[in-house]
Every structure is written in C-alpha cells, then in structure tokens.
C-alpha cells in the first residue's frame, strides 16, 4: 500500500477515534426518568437546597447501600423486551415535552441554583469561585514550573535519548510518559492539593475542585497526545508512535486535546448543576448544548484536516465527498443521542470507532516495534512481544466494545433466564462466542510465532554430522507437524466453546463425533493406517527433512510431510508422494557416516607395493585438502588384492566420509590415481582377446560378441 494511502487511512481512523471521544459523556448525562419541570414552592426549594449539600448526598448514599445489604423478599423480574414503535413514540414525546418544560423553567432554576451558590459565597467572605479557580491554577502553574526546574537533567537526557532500536524507543517513551505524568501531577498537587488544605463551604468546594480536576484532565490528555503524535518530532529529535505526517500530527494533537478538555468541562458542569438543584431535563438541555460544541469541533477537525492528495490524485470518493459523509454521520449520531435512541447511538459509535481503533493500534505497534535488522531482507518478522501487544490490545478493544454493546442493549452475558427471547439468547451467545474466539486467536498467534521463530533459527546449516545439525534437522521435521496439529486443536476448542456459549449442548455433540469418528475409521482404514504409521515413523526418528532415503522402489530426498504421506525428491528431479503405510522398511542413507568402496584393475606385471604407496599418499593428500577434510572421517587406503581377474589384478580401496559427500571425493581420487599410475609406469589392465586358427568367420564373430559383452559390463559398472 502506498504511503499516501496509509496516511489517508490513518487520518480517517483518527477521525473515527475522535468521534468516540466526542460523544462519550452522553450516556452518563442521560437520565433514566423524564418528567416535565413545573414551578416549585419555597419549601420544596429549601429541601432541594439541603439535598444539594454533598454531605447530605453522601449520607443518603450510605443509607441506600445499607438498605440494599439487608435481605428481603425476592422481586419479580420483568422479562426483557424491546419497546414497540408506539411506546418509542410516546417516550420521545415525553422526552421532548420535558425538554420544552426545561426551556421554560430554566431561568427560574438558574436563579434558584444561583441562590444556593450565593449563600456559600457569602459564607466564604464573598470570594467568587472563578477567582478561586484562577488563583489555585496559578499555584498549580508555580508548582509545575518548580518541577520543570528540578527536572532539567531529566529533560536533557530525554532530548539526547536515541530511538534506533526497539529497546531504546521503549525506554525513551516510558521516560517521557513518566515525566509527563509527573509534570501534570505537580500541577494537580499544587492546585487541587493546596486547595483541599483549607476548609471551604460544600458548594464552593465542589465547584472549584471540579473545574480544577477538568483542567488536570485536559493537561494530562494534551501531554498524552503530544507523546503519541509528537507534532515537533522532526525538530526535537523525538519519536512519533502513530505513523502520520507532521502536519497531521499537529492538527490531531490540538483537536483531540480540545475534545477531551471540553468533555471534562461538560462532565463537571452537568454534575455541578445536579449539586445546585437543577432538574434532570434542565441538565439534559445543558448537556445537549455542550454536545453541540463537541459536534462543531469534530466537524471542523474533519474539514480542516491536512491532506497531501491533490485534485488529480483523489480516490474513488473525493475528499470533499468524504468530509460530507463524516459530517452527516456526526450529525446523525448527535441526533440519535438527543432523541434518546441510545441503542442505535452506541451501535453507530462502535461500528465507526472500533475498526479505526484496531487499524490505528496495529499501525502504531508496527511502527513502535519495527526492527531494522529484522526488515533487512524486506520482510517483517513478527515477535512474541509484538503479537501479544497488538493482538492483546485488539482483543481488549473488541471485548470492551462487546461489553459496551451488551450494556447498551441490556444483555447480561453471564445470566440466562427463561423469559429471554430467542433473539436475545442468540445475541448473548454471539457476543460470548466473540470473546472466546478472541482469546483463542491470541493464544494461537503467540504459539504460531514461537514455532515460526524456532523454525527461522533452524534455517542456517551447521557443521555437517554434528549433534547440533542433527537436532536442527529433527526440529525442521517435527515443528511443522506440531504447528498443524496445534492449529487443528485450537480450531476444535474454539468451535466447541463457541457452540457452548450459543446454548448448544456439546456433550452429545462430542459423543456423536466419537461415533462418527469410529465409523469413518472403519470406512477409511487406509487413511487411518497412513496417519498412525507416520506417527510411529516420526517417533522412531526414521527420517528427517533433507535426508536421502530408499524404501522399495521409492528413493529420494525428504522434502516435506503431511498427515498421511511423505514427499520424496529423486536425484533426477522426479517427486514421489508416498503414503506412510506403503513405505515399509526404510534405508536411510544420510545418517552418521558412509563407507565407499572402489576397485581398480592393474596388469599382472605391475608393482603392487608401489601402487599401494601411491594410493596411500593420495588418500592422505585428500584427507588434508581443505575441501574434503571437514567431510572425510577416514582417509582413502588400499585393502589389498580382491581377486585375480582375466586381464589383471583387481585392487580394492575404501574411504569413510559423511553421508552424501563420498561421490565428489571418489571422482577426485580416481582421477588422481589414474594420473599417478601413468606417471609411475603402472598400467591399468584392459581386456584383450587373442584369436588363433586362421580367419574363420565363426571364430571372429564369437570374439566380437565377447568384446561387446565385456564393454557393456564395464560401462554398467565403471568402478
């Protein structure tokens, strides 16, 4: 994929991730009951003012928890069912009516809340909360500057920290993350911590601590986005975790910080309105208004995001069309929140944010854990750490999305009642099966990477005949089979657990599978025999990948295995795929050592002792030759006269080498012996035929036939 396409994809994914942050506080701001507001008498207002005291709220909460702890009669559970269209229309009508009532009563509620706040202000000597917030923000900035001054050496070390290797990147990023956390913590301790040292009225304390907390969250989020996106990485020598351009990093770091900061401000504001006695519809009205600001920030971030694509490089959907699609999506999601369609709201949010978050996580992990040495050959090799981090984060994201959807759809993953509808049971089973498959997928990928890494370590050929080389070839034989076996095992476990989560009784299924397996075993005895024979061959270590074997009329180098057959490559190129049950006795020609015997015929008048010394000398020369020394176990030597032939003396020689190395040495030895014999006057015997008795045609023909037969035998056995 071109780099420009990757950058465009990552920017779109960041937009989707921003959407999740844009609307996260919607669910917490929504209320469970919607009733229209009406003017309240003065006694009710005084009661609401007392109820807004945090100490009173804490006492009532403790009492409620104590009451829940007391055992009582079991309550009737109402079956879960989806509302009809008329019920949804009535709910929306009541919701809209409550919002209209909140618009009418909002000024009165504002005056009442202001009165509650004014009482605490007067009790505090008339100091406004905004001045307290500003003052303690200044104290927090002073504490933050003090930490900045103290950590000068720390910052200097981070500025010089290298990012060449994975270990260096992890250390540098961890140090920067720790420094950023301490930097923001110093602000929080200087502002909130110093504020809590004094006694304040309850409402004033809630207001000041709430907004100071929102400022701390905003600064912490800004520091985190600055660490991940690193807008000034090119100038400051920093490392950008998310692989995007500098312009895109600056754009998204700023917008995402604004989104989180406004979300924190809105969340604190809604809680403080409840403390001041505002009704639920009034708080919903304020929440929707604050959500509009988030909507505007999200739309502005989409339309003004940097793009390197020119007008002639646009894809199937132009940039402007994509921006309009994102705008329509944002507005639609905001409207779903406003009308109270929370199930559709969360489905839409998860459907857009989850794929983006998964792809963004994969790109970031690949960028963070990339290794120059591992990519030298153009192929990226996965490591156990990268698989655990990438697949673990992906599994955590998907599981979180499943739990979020389960809560939004009111599906209890661990409970099943008789009142559940078939559709609800199916949804619960699918969500549980998804979690099971994610866990199995993570475990399988970790095992697969471990096996692949071990196979990669066995690619280099070691010293021929050594114990390490034997272990290497045995691992290359067994590990692929182990990988296939574990893959089938993981698939079977995942299927069984998924079916169990869907409500299928797997006990009878396993029993039925056993019966079917027995029937298949009887019907396919040959296949079963092949599989079992292959297991015993491997247990006996009869052959390994790369060894040359012979079994009956089949011979060749072992290339690979399957569950029922072995693939043999003949030395002339032909490939035999032989079932294990047809192998029978195995002749392995590649184990330990091999003795090669050679014969040569010299004339009867040759000096045998001289020939022996020449052969011995040639054997020692070959034994010391760097080309043959690593593969020769015993040097070439003459064993003596093997027989008295028709044309001369038959001398037998032998040499011990590593398997497969004898042929090259044999050809070199025969060439050197032939040359040395010629130099020392030792003649090689050749068959001769003497014909006597005239020129009889029958005798001549018999002599020609004898010569032809002898030549054919010599050609068949050149040794």
XYZ file of C-alpha atoms in Angstrom:
719
model
C 0.000 0.000 0.000
C 1.463 3.421 -0.907
C 2.499 5.704 1.917
C -0.049 8.344 0.909
C -2.891 5.825 1.145
C -1.662 4.696 4.570
C -1.559 8.282 5.813
C -5.030 8.947 4.474
C -6.353 5.806 6.134
C -4.749 6.685 9.476
C -6.207 10.201 9.356
C -9.678 8.794 8.764
C -9.160 6.342 11.611
C -8.124 9.158 13.915
C -11.321 10.942 12.914
C -13.332 7.899 13.907
C -11.475 7.669 17.197
C -12.181 11.332 17.787
C -15.887 10.652 17.367
C -15.845 8.243 20.298
C -14.304 10.932 22.483
C -16.775 13.495 21.153
C -19.848 11.730 22.458
C -18.670 9.525 25.347
C -20.218 11.557 28.108
C -23.666 11.350 26.513
C -24.626 8.141 28.288
C -23.623 9.388 31.721
C -25.512 12.660 31.184
C -28.753 10.969 30.213
C -31.303 10.391 32.938
C -33.487 7.381 33.485
C -36.699 9.296 34.071
C -38.078 12.222 32.112
C -40.736 14.392 33.722
C -41.645 17.967 32.783
C -40.498 20.636 35.173
C -43.014 22.884 36.970
C -42.675 25.801 39.401
C -41.920 24.600 42.904
C -42.970 26.174 46.234
C -40.439 27.733 48.587
C -40.431 24.760 50.972
C -39.531 22.424 48.125
C -36.758 24.784 47.094
C -35.354 24.740 50.618
C -35.480 20.938 50.571
C -33.615 20.870 47.246
C -31.049 23.241 48.690
C -30.450 20.887 51.615
C -30.304 17.897 49.277
C -27.625 19.638 47.199
C -25.245 19.539 50.177
C -22.558 16.889 49.371
C -22.522 15.695 52.977
C -26.286 15.048 52.821
C -25.868 13.230 49.498
C -23.090 11.064 50.922
C -25.248 10.158 53.947
C -28.208 9.201 51.755
C -25.960 7.080 49.566
C -24.616 5.210 52.593
C -28.136 4.599 53.817
C -29.173 3.303 50.413
C -26.261 0.872 50.314
C -27.056 -0.354 53.820
C -30.655 -0.952 52.821
C -29.577 -2.981 49.809
C -27.413 -5.164 52.046
C -30.446 -6.221 54.169
C -32.013 -9.386 52.740
C -35.621 -9.070 51.705
C -38.252 -10.889 49.677
C -37.279 -11.690 46.114
C -38.545 -9.282 43.500
C -40.326 -10.271 40.364
C -38.161 -9.921 37.294
C -39.778 -8.467 34.280
C -38.809 -10.055 31.020
C -36.602 -8.022 28.707
C -38.422 -6.958 25.612
C -37.965 -4.296 23.009
C -40.408 -1.358 23.063
C -42.902 -1.101 20.289
C -42.980 1.795 17.845
C -45.855 3.407 19.699
C -44.021 3.136 23.010
C -40.921 4.667 21.475
C -43.027 7.492 20.024
C -44.586 8.151 23.424
C -41.172 8.145 25.076
C -39.857 10.611 22.533
C -42.925 12.789 23.030
C -42.422 12.778 26.789
C -38.722 13.471 26.333
C -39.403 16.413 24.011
C -42.077 17.726 26.369
C -39.682 17.600 29.305
C -37.052 19.487 27.309
C -39.587 22.185 26.370
C -40.594 22.455 30.005
C -36.922 22.738 30.939
C -36.512 25.620 28.488
C -39.369 27.456 30.186
C -38.233 26.742 33.737
C -34.503 27.134 33.106
C -34.344 30.811 34.149
C -36.107 30.003 37.422
C -33.844 27.024 38.092
C -30.825 29.162 37.274
C -31.925 31.765 39.828
C -32.532 29.058 42.406
C -29.149 27.446 41.764
C -27.512 30.854 41.852
C -29.114 31.484 45.239
C -27.697 28.235 46.595
C -24.263 29.173 45.288
C -24.581 32.737 46.580
C -25.198 31.505 50.127
C -21.904 29.621 50.091
C -20.147 32.588 48.506
C -21.359 34.875 51.270
C -20.319 32.299 53.857
C -16.873 32.306 52.238
C -16.495 36.055 52.526
C -17.818 36.962 49.085
C -14.995 35.368 47.061
C -16.273 34.110 43.716
C -15.384 30.562 42.654
C -13.904 31.803 39.383
C -11.310 33.833 41.289
C -10.508 30.814 43.445
C -10.078 28.655 40.359
C -7.786 31.249 38.782
C -5.769 31.641 41.985
C -5.206 27.938 42.511
C -4.449 27.421 38.817
C -1.688 29.972 39.336
C -0.457 27.984 42.354
C -0.504 24.796 40.244
C 1.479 26.509 37.487
C 4.039 27.616 40.054
C 4.393 24.019 41.320
C 4.650 22.867 37.722
C 7.404 25.406 36.996
C 9.253 24.182 40.091
C 9.138 20.611 38.789
C 10.334 21.835 35.379
C 13.333 23.486 37.005
C 14.149 20.472 39.169
C 13.900 18.016 36.235
C 16.339 19.893 33.975
C 18.743 16.944 33.913
C 15.901 14.538 33.182
C 14.777 16.659 30.230
C 18.335 16.937 28.911
C 18.696 13.145 28.983
C 15.368 12.693 27.138
C 16.472 15.178 24.473
C 19.578 13.059 23.802
C 17.871 9.660 24.083
C 18.276 7.543 20.899
C 15.382 5.830 19.105
C 17.283 3.443 16.830
C 16.296 0.096 18.373
C 13.081 -1.177 19.886
C 14.592 -1.245 23.370
C 15.799 2.351 23.075
C 12.389 3.501 21.855
C 10.567 1.752 24.691
C 12.910 3.207 27.311
C 12.704 6.725 25.866
C 8.912 6.650 25.543
C 8.498 5.258 29.069
C 10.747 8.022 30.418
C 8.781 10.695 28.534
C 5.472 9.255 29.708
C 6.645 9.192 33.323
C 7.945 12.746 33.042
C 4.659 13.971 31.535
C 2.669 12.259 34.308
C 4.863 13.860 36.990
C 4.604 17.208 35.239
C 0.795 17.135 35.271
C 0.743 15.620 38.765
C 2.785 18.536 40.061
C 0.130 20.889 38.698
C -2.651 18.821 40.274
C -0.946 18.693 43.662
C -0.190 22.394 43.550
C -3.751 23.355 42.642
C -6.208 20.760 43.996
C -3.959 19.538 46.813
C -3.243 23.037 48.067
C -6.932 23.972 47.802
C -8.020 20.989 49.915
C -5.714 22.052 52.752
C -8.295 24.689 53.730
C -11.908 24.466 54.877
C -14.442 25.629 52.287
C -18.243 25.630 52.045
C -19.526 22.446 50.358
C -20.812 24.014 47.137
C -17.711 26.171 46.701
C -15.552 23.093 47.273
C -17.439 21.123 44.638
C -17.219 23.917 42.054
C -13.534 24.703 42.484
C -12.344 21.087 42.800
C -14.488 20.038 39.830
C -13.119 22.615 37.426
C -9.557 22.155 38.674
C -9.989 18.451 38.015
C -11.222 19.242 34.475
C -8.111 21.345 33.871
C -5.887 18.496 35.108
C -7.639 16.034 32.761
C -7.196 18.437 29.841
C -3.489 18.886 30.520
C -2.953 15.152 31.011
C -4.696 14.362 27.711
C -2.679 17.032 25.913
C 0.554 15.545 27.286
C -0.501 12.037 26.191
C -1.409 13.150 22.663
C 1.834 15.093 22.457
C 3.735 11.920 23.398
C 1.931 9.683 20.884
C 1.709 12.117 17.964
C 4.865 14.215 18.647
C 3.976 17.229 16.439
C 7.554 18.559 16.613
C 9.359 15.239 16.203
C 11.456 16.410 13.233
C 12.857 19.391 15.114
C 13.176 17.893 18.592
C 14.575 14.504 17.625
C 11.560 12.723 19.114
C 9.790 9.565 18.015
C 6.225 9.593 16.689
C 4.345 6.475 17.777
C 1.431 6.993 15.368
C 2.864 6.890 11.814
C 1.389 10.076 10.322
C 2.845 13.228 8.836
C 3.976 16.234 10.866
C 1.040 18.415 9.756
C -1.495 15.706 10.588
C 0.141 15.117 13.976
C -0.104 18.812 14.906
C -3.691 19.015 13.697
C -4.966 15.987 15.575
C -2.968 16.594 18.753
C -4.605 20.000 19.115
C -8.165 18.890 18.228
C -8.119 15.776 20.373
C -6.871 17.843 23.315
C -9.740 20.282 22.812
C -12.242 17.413 22.650
C -11.064 15.836 25.894
C -10.850 19.215 27.629
C -14.375 20.218 26.615
C -15.678 16.788 27.572
C -14.142 17.150 31.054
C -15.591 20.656 31.380
C -19.052 19.453 30.320
C -18.986 16.423 32.608
C -18.064 18.582 35.621
C -20.689 21.174 34.685
C -23.504 18.605 34.500
C -22.560 17.189 37.897
C -22.411 20.666 39.452
C -25.840 21.504 38.045
C -27.186 18.470 39.884
C -25.478 19.696 43.058
C -27.147 23.126 42.621
C -30.597 21.531 42.361
C -31.235 21.648 38.621
C -33.815 19.192 37.382
C -32.930 16.269 35.118
C -34.499 17.830 31.974
C -32.584 21.051 32.613
C -29.323 19.115 32.902
C -30.169 17.234 29.708
C -30.753 20.533 27.941
C -27.360 21.818 29.042
C -25.717 18.510 28.052
C -27.155 18.684 24.542
C -25.973 22.270 24.213
C -22.458 21.328 25.309
C -22.577 18.373 22.925
C -23.150 20.818 20.070
C -19.738 22.315 20.800
C -18.193 18.861 20.607
C -20.023 18.281 17.326
C -18.639 21.526 15.908
C -15.100 20.599 16.988
C -15.398 17.194 15.337
C -16.766 18.588 12.068
C -14.120 21.332 11.987
C -11.400 18.723 12.575
C -12.644 16.682 9.600
C -12.962 19.578 7.160
C -9.635 21.192 8.050
C -7.521 18.063 8.388
C -4.342 18.218 6.265
C -4.212 16.126 3.121
C -1.342 15.502 0.720
C -3.631 14.395 -2.092
C -4.073 16.764 -4.976
C -7.191 17.060 -7.085
C -5.831 14.624 -9.673
C -4.942 12.017 -7.038
C -8.359 11.609 -5.465
C -9.583 8.094 -4.882
C -12.951 6.569 -5.665
C -14.585 9.020 -3.256
C -13.286 12.564 -3.349
C -12.029 14.369 -0.275
C -14.988 16.734 -0.219
C -17.466 13.855 -0.513
C -15.763 12.031 2.384
C -15.932 15.151 4.508
C -19.656 15.440 3.854
C -20.166 11.778 4.743
C -18.357 12.284 8.060
C -20.396 15.405 8.729
C -23.680 13.595 8.082
C -22.504 10.756 10.316
C -21.589 13.091 13.198
C -24.888 14.942 12.982
C -26.839 11.682 12.809
C -25.112 10.312 15.885
C -25.756 13.546 17.780
C -29.451 13.401 16.815
C -29.680 9.769 17.978
C -28.331 10.927 21.339
C -30.782 13.832 21.550
C -33.867 11.749 20.728
C -32.825 9.099 23.266
C -32.182 6.228 20.819
C -29.228 5.064 22.885
C -29.047 1.556 21.425
C -28.688 2.843 17.889
C -26.347 5.535 19.218
C -23.885 3.054 20.721
C -24.101 0.683 17.748
C -23.237 3.564 15.407
C -20.362 4.732 17.623
C -18.861 1.238 17.975
C -19.278 0.451 14.265
C -17.219 3.537 13.329
C -14.722 3.713 16.189
C -13.777 0.023 16.586
C -12.295 -0.646 13.092
C -10.429 2.652 13.244
C -9.034 1.935 16.701
C -7.899 -1.575 15.659
C -6.145 -0.365 12.489
C -4.591 2.564 14.347
C -3.310 0.246 17.082
C -1.780 -2.142 14.527
C -0.012 0.688 12.679
C 1.298 2.172 15.934
C 2.565 -1.172 17.297
C 4.254 -1.993 13.976
C 5.906 1.429 13.960
C 6.982 1.197 17.596
C 8.353 -2.351 17.454
C 9.875 -2.276 13.992
C 13.459 -3.508 13.761
C 15.920 -2.539 11.040
C 17.729 -5.872 11.293
C 14.508 -7.858 11.009
C 13.461 -5.890 7.905
C 16.819 -6.004 6.145
C 15.536 -8.610 3.681
C 12.318 -6.712 3.021
C 10.114 -8.943 5.186
C 8.855 -8.012 8.610
C 9.127 -10.789 11.189
C 6.610 -10.790 13.996
C 7.890 -11.227 17.522
C 6.151 -12.585 20.580
C 6.081 -9.128 22.145
C 4.547 -7.503 19.061
C 1.911 -10.237 18.737
C 0.990 -10.056 22.427
C 0.772 -6.262 22.363
C -1.024 -5.965 19.038
C -3.424 -8.890 19.449
C -3.857 -8.152 23.154
C -4.844 -4.537 22.522
C -7.100 -5.606 19.671
C -8.754 -8.227 21.875
C -9.160 -5.657 24.666
C -10.757 -3.175 22.247
C -13.164 -5.762 20.840
C -14.057 -7.130 24.291
C -14.669 -3.586 25.553
C -16.890 -2.930 22.542
C -18.795 -6.168 23.213
C -19.304 -5.274 26.883
C -20.382 -1.756 25.913
C -22.901 -3.065 23.400
C -24.119 -5.641 25.907
C -24.755 -2.882 28.455
C -26.418 -0.666 25.840
C -28.626 -3.499 24.576
C -29.361 -4.646 28.147
C -27.857 -8.076 27.501
C -26.416 -9.870 30.542
C -23.610 -12.047 29.223
C -23.396 -14.238 32.334
C -27.113 -14.638 33.047
C -29.795 -16.509 31.184
C -33.443 -16.558 32.227
C -36.491 -18.406 30.972
C -38.043 -15.075 29.931
C -35.269 -14.379 27.428
C -36.401 -14.291 23.837
C -34.638 -16.476 21.248
C -33.170 -13.355 19.654
C -31.773 -12.197 22.998
C -30.216 -15.611 23.617
C -28.687 -15.555 20.147
C -27.215 -12.093 20.703
C -25.812 -13.150 24.094
C -24.298 -16.285 22.552
C -22.753 -14.351 19.669
C -21.169 -11.808 22.000
C -19.795 -14.546 24.270
C -18.547 -16.523 21.281
C -16.757 -13.418 20.021
C -14.858 -13.096 23.300
C -13.917 -16.799 23.221
C -12.655 -16.587 19.645
C -10.547 -13.551 20.507
C -8.862 -15.351 23.388
C -8.206 -18.453 21.270
C -6.901 -16.293 18.417
C -4.460 -14.557 20.767
C -3.204 -17.879 22.160
C -2.828 -19.413 18.689
C -0.895 -16.429 17.293
C 1.520 -16.499 20.226
C 2.143 -20.245 19.717
C 2.473 -19.779 15.952
C 5.054 -17.005 16.324
C 7.065 -19.120 18.773
C 7.115 -22.067 16.340
C 7.914 -19.864 13.335
C 10.772 -18.191 15.203
C 12.178 -21.596 16.133
C 11.907 -22.677 12.503
C 13.657 -19.487 11.442
C 16.505 -20.272 13.805
C 16.961 -23.657 12.110
C 17.369 -22.280 8.585
C 21.168 -21.904 8.817
C 23.027 -25.138 8.031
C 25.505 -26.093 10.755
C 28.514 -28.365 10.687
C 27.582 -31.494 8.796
C 27.336 -34.539 11.033
C 27.445 -32.585 14.302
C 24.932 -33.079 17.087
C 23.580 -29.543 16.605
C 22.966 -30.277 12.909
C 21.065 -33.448 13.806
C 18.953 -31.517 16.290
C 18.314 -28.829 13.665
C 17.079 -31.264 11.044
C 14.877 -33.029 13.581
C 13.295 -29.712 14.617
C 12.642 -28.801 10.992
C 10.896 -32.136 10.633
C 8.712 -32.064 13.734
C 7.840 -28.372 14.184
C 5.649 -28.019 11.042
C 3.686 -31.105 12.089
C 3.323 -29.733 15.622
C 2.098 -26.413 14.222
C -0.566 -28.096 12.090
C -1.663 -30.272 14.996
C -1.975 -27.279 17.357
C -3.893 -25.320 14.728
C -6.464 -28.099 14.428
C -6.616 -28.387 18.231
C -7.213 -24.644 18.697
C -9.887 -24.624 15.991
C -11.693 -27.559 17.606
C -11.552 -25.937 21.065
C -12.789 -22.600 19.700
C -15.688 -24.226 17.854
C -16.749 -26.280 20.873
C -16.596 -23.325 23.279
C -18.404 -21.055 20.819
C -21.184 -23.602 20.354
C -21.447 -23.976 24.129
C -21.798 -20.199 24.516
C -24.580 -20.259 21.926
C -26.506 -22.687 24.129
C -25.705 -25.846 22.178
C -25.160 -28.947 24.325
C -21.700 -30.089 23.274
C -21.760 -33.306 25.340
C -23.988 -35.208 22.873
C -22.119 -33.496 20.056
C -18.791 -34.849 21.286
C -20.283 -38.307 21.781
C -21.785 -38.213 18.287
C -18.478 -37.047 16.869
C -16.828 -40.044 18.540
C -19.309 -42.441 16.942
C -18.870 -40.770 13.565
C -15.101 -40.949 14.028
C -15.274 -44.690 14.637
C -17.436 -45.136 11.538
C -15.061 -43.054 9.453
C -12.157 -45.047 10.883
C -13.681 -48.304 9.663
C -14.571 -46.799 6.289
C -11.203 -45.175 5.750
C -8.834 -47.709 7.259
C -6.102 -46.874 4.769
C -6.087 -43.189 5.722
C -6.050 -44.041 9.425
C -3.250 -46.534 8.811
C -1.271 -43.861 6.978
C -1.651 -41.371 9.823
C -0.733 -43.867 12.552
C 2.214 -45.225 10.544
C 3.504 -41.686 10.066
C 3.314 -41.047 13.816
C 5.426 -44.123 14.535
C 7.939 -43.261 11.822
C 8.407 -39.827 13.408
C 8.610 -41.259 16.909
C 11.299 -43.698 15.727
C 13.135 -40.817 14.049
C 13.343 -42.937 10.902
C 13.992 -39.952 8.615
C 14.087 -36.171 8.671
C 13.640 -33.371 6.214
C 16.673 -33.176 3.931
C 17.743 -36.827 4.313
C 18.052 -39.275 1.409
C 16.101 -42.483 1.971
C 15.091 -45.545 -0.002
C 12.096 -47.800 0.515
C 11.473 -50.460 -2.085
C 11.306 -48.760 -5.458
C 10.973 -45.290 -3.889
C 14.055 -43.261 -3.123
C 14.871 -39.583 -2.851
C 15.455 -36.650 -0.526
C 12.718 -35.993 2.054
C 11.224 -32.584 1.248
C 8.147 -32.350 3.474
C 5.413 -34.233 5.345
C 1.685 -34.214 5.607
C -0.517 -36.141 7.997
C -0.631 -39.187 5.731
C 2.276 -39.020 3.268
C 5.887 -38.025 2.693
C 7.243 -36.175 -0.336
C 10.484 -37.592 -1.814
C 12.555 -35.767 -4.434
C 14.507 -38.173 -6.653
C 18.047 -37.133 -7.580
C 16.885 -36.897 -11.197
C 14.124 -34.463 -10.306
C 11.063 -36.673 -10.046
C 8.828 -36.241 -6.973
C 7.287 -39.228 -5.158
C 4.358 -38.665 -2.776
C 4.306 -41.881 -0.799
C 1.702 -42.756 1.869
C 3.324 -43.778 5.135
C 1.670 -47.171 5.125
C 3.432 -48.079 1.833
C 6.950 -47.272 2.984
C 7.759 -50.445 4.889
C 11.441 -50.856 5.757
C 13.432 -47.630 5.417
C 17.012 -47.420 4.180
C 18.352 -44.085 5.433
C 21.463 -43.065 3.507
C 22.081 -39.806 5.359
C 22.895 -40.852 8.913
C 26.255 -40.668 10.702
C 28.753 -41.991 8.106
C 29.120 -43.984 4.906
C 31.904 -46.240 3.521
C 32.529 -46.003 -0.199
C 34.440 -48.933 -1.792
C 36.269 -48.654 -5.108
C 38.053 -51.206 -7.324
C 40.721 -50.750 -9.958
C 42.434 -53.358 -12.195
C 46.166 -53.247 -12.981
C 48.267 -55.538 -15.115
C 49.898 -58.660 -13.688
C 53.413 -57.306 -14.152
C 52.712 -54.127 -12.097
C 54.459 -53.337 -8.770
C 51.703 -53.885 -6.165
C 53.660 -52.328 -3.269
C 54.323 -49.231 -5.334
C 50.629 -48.987 -6.201
C 49.715 -49.308 -2.525
C 52.055 -46.470 -1.544
C 50.703 -44.237 -4.298
C 47.100 -44.829 -3.206
C 48.008 -44.212 0.424
C 49.757 -40.949 -0.465
C 46.767 -39.775 -2.492
C 44.460 -40.649 0.407
C 46.498 -38.536 2.839
C 46.571 -35.619 0.397
C 42.807 -35.711 0.058
C 42.386 -36.018 3.824
C 44.398 -32.793 4.313
C 42.678 -30.972 1.459
C 40.515 -28.103 2.918
C 37.735 -29.077 0.537
C 37.465 -32.650 1.807
C 38.873 -32.505 5.336
C 35.575 -31.457 7.053
C 33.683 -34.319 5.405
C 36.269 -37.132 5.487
C 36.278 -39.395 8.544
C 38.944 -41.928 7.465
C 41.374 -41.385 4.562
C 41.437 -43.424 1.387
C 43.514 -46.606 1.640
C 44.020 -49.809 -0.283
C 42.699 -53.022 1.283
C 44.679 -55.335 -0.967
C 44.100 -57.616 -3.949
C 40.454 -58.529 -4.183
C 40.733 -61.110 -6.961
C 42.802 -62.314 -9.905
C 40.901 -61.211 -12.952
C 41.043 -62.345 -16.545
C 43.007 -59.287 -17.576
C 44.785 -58.212 -14.374
C 44.880 -57.800 -10.600
C 41.707 -56.307 -9.016
C 42.678 -53.873 -6.200
C 40.049 -52.834 -3.627
C 40.068 -49.453 -1.820
C 37.762 -47.803 0.724
C 37.150 -44.364 2.278
C 34.812 -43.256 5.113
C 33.012 -39.910 4.758
C 29.916 -38.116 5.890
C 26.720 -39.176 4.088
C 26.380 -37.708 0.628
C 29.984 -36.493 0.453
C 31.575 -39.669 -0.912
C 30.774 -39.115 -4.578
C 32.859 -35.978 -5.031
C 35.811 -37.473 -3.190
C 35.566 -40.702 -5.221
C 35.722 -38.853 -8.546
C 38.714 -36.786 -7.422
C 40.552 -39.872 -6.055
C 40.111 -41.902 -9.264
C 41.368 -39.004 -11.371
C 44.465 -38.588 -9.162
C 45.159 -42.358 -9.115
C 44.925 -42.562 -12.895
C 47.339 -39.655 -13.283
C 49.810 -41.004 -10.661
C 49.814 -44.534 -12.173
C 50.621 -43.124 -15.593
C 53.492 -41.084 -14.127
C 54.975 -44.118 -12.308
C 54.555 -46.630 -15.108
C 51.756 -48.660 -13.570
C 49.465 -49.774 -16.343
C 45.729 -50.253 -15.949
C 44.559 -53.595 -17.287
C 42.282 -53.670 -20.309
C 40.504 -56.767 -21.614
C 42.187 -58.399 -24.655
C 41.131 -61.298 -26.858
C 43.559 -63.445 -28.845
C 42.152 -65.329 -31.823
C 44.037 -68.249 -33.365
C 43.295 -70.867 -36.012
C 43.077 -68.767 -39.134
C 40.442 -66.430 -40.389
C 37.414 -68.444 -39.629
C 34.326 -66.226 -39.714
C 32.633 -68.022 -36.815
C 35.599 -67.537 -34.504
C 35.836 -63.831 -35.406
C 32.154 -63.326 -34.754
C 32.423 -65.001 -31.338
C 35.355 -62.748 -30.465
C 33.380 -59.649 -31.422
C 30.450 -60.739 -29.269
C 32.760 -61.372 -26.315
C 34.286 -57.888 -26.639
C 30.843 -56.286 -26.937
C 29.573 -58.076 -23.802
C 32.670 -57.101 -21.838
C 32.345 -53.461 -22.910
C 28.703 -53.390 -21.883
C 29.571 -54.800 -18.434
C 32.356 -52.262 -17.992
C 30.002 -49.404 -18.918
C 27.401 -50.626 -16.423
C 29.992 -50.782 -13.593
C 32.626 -48.104 -14.197
C 34.168 -48.665 -10.741
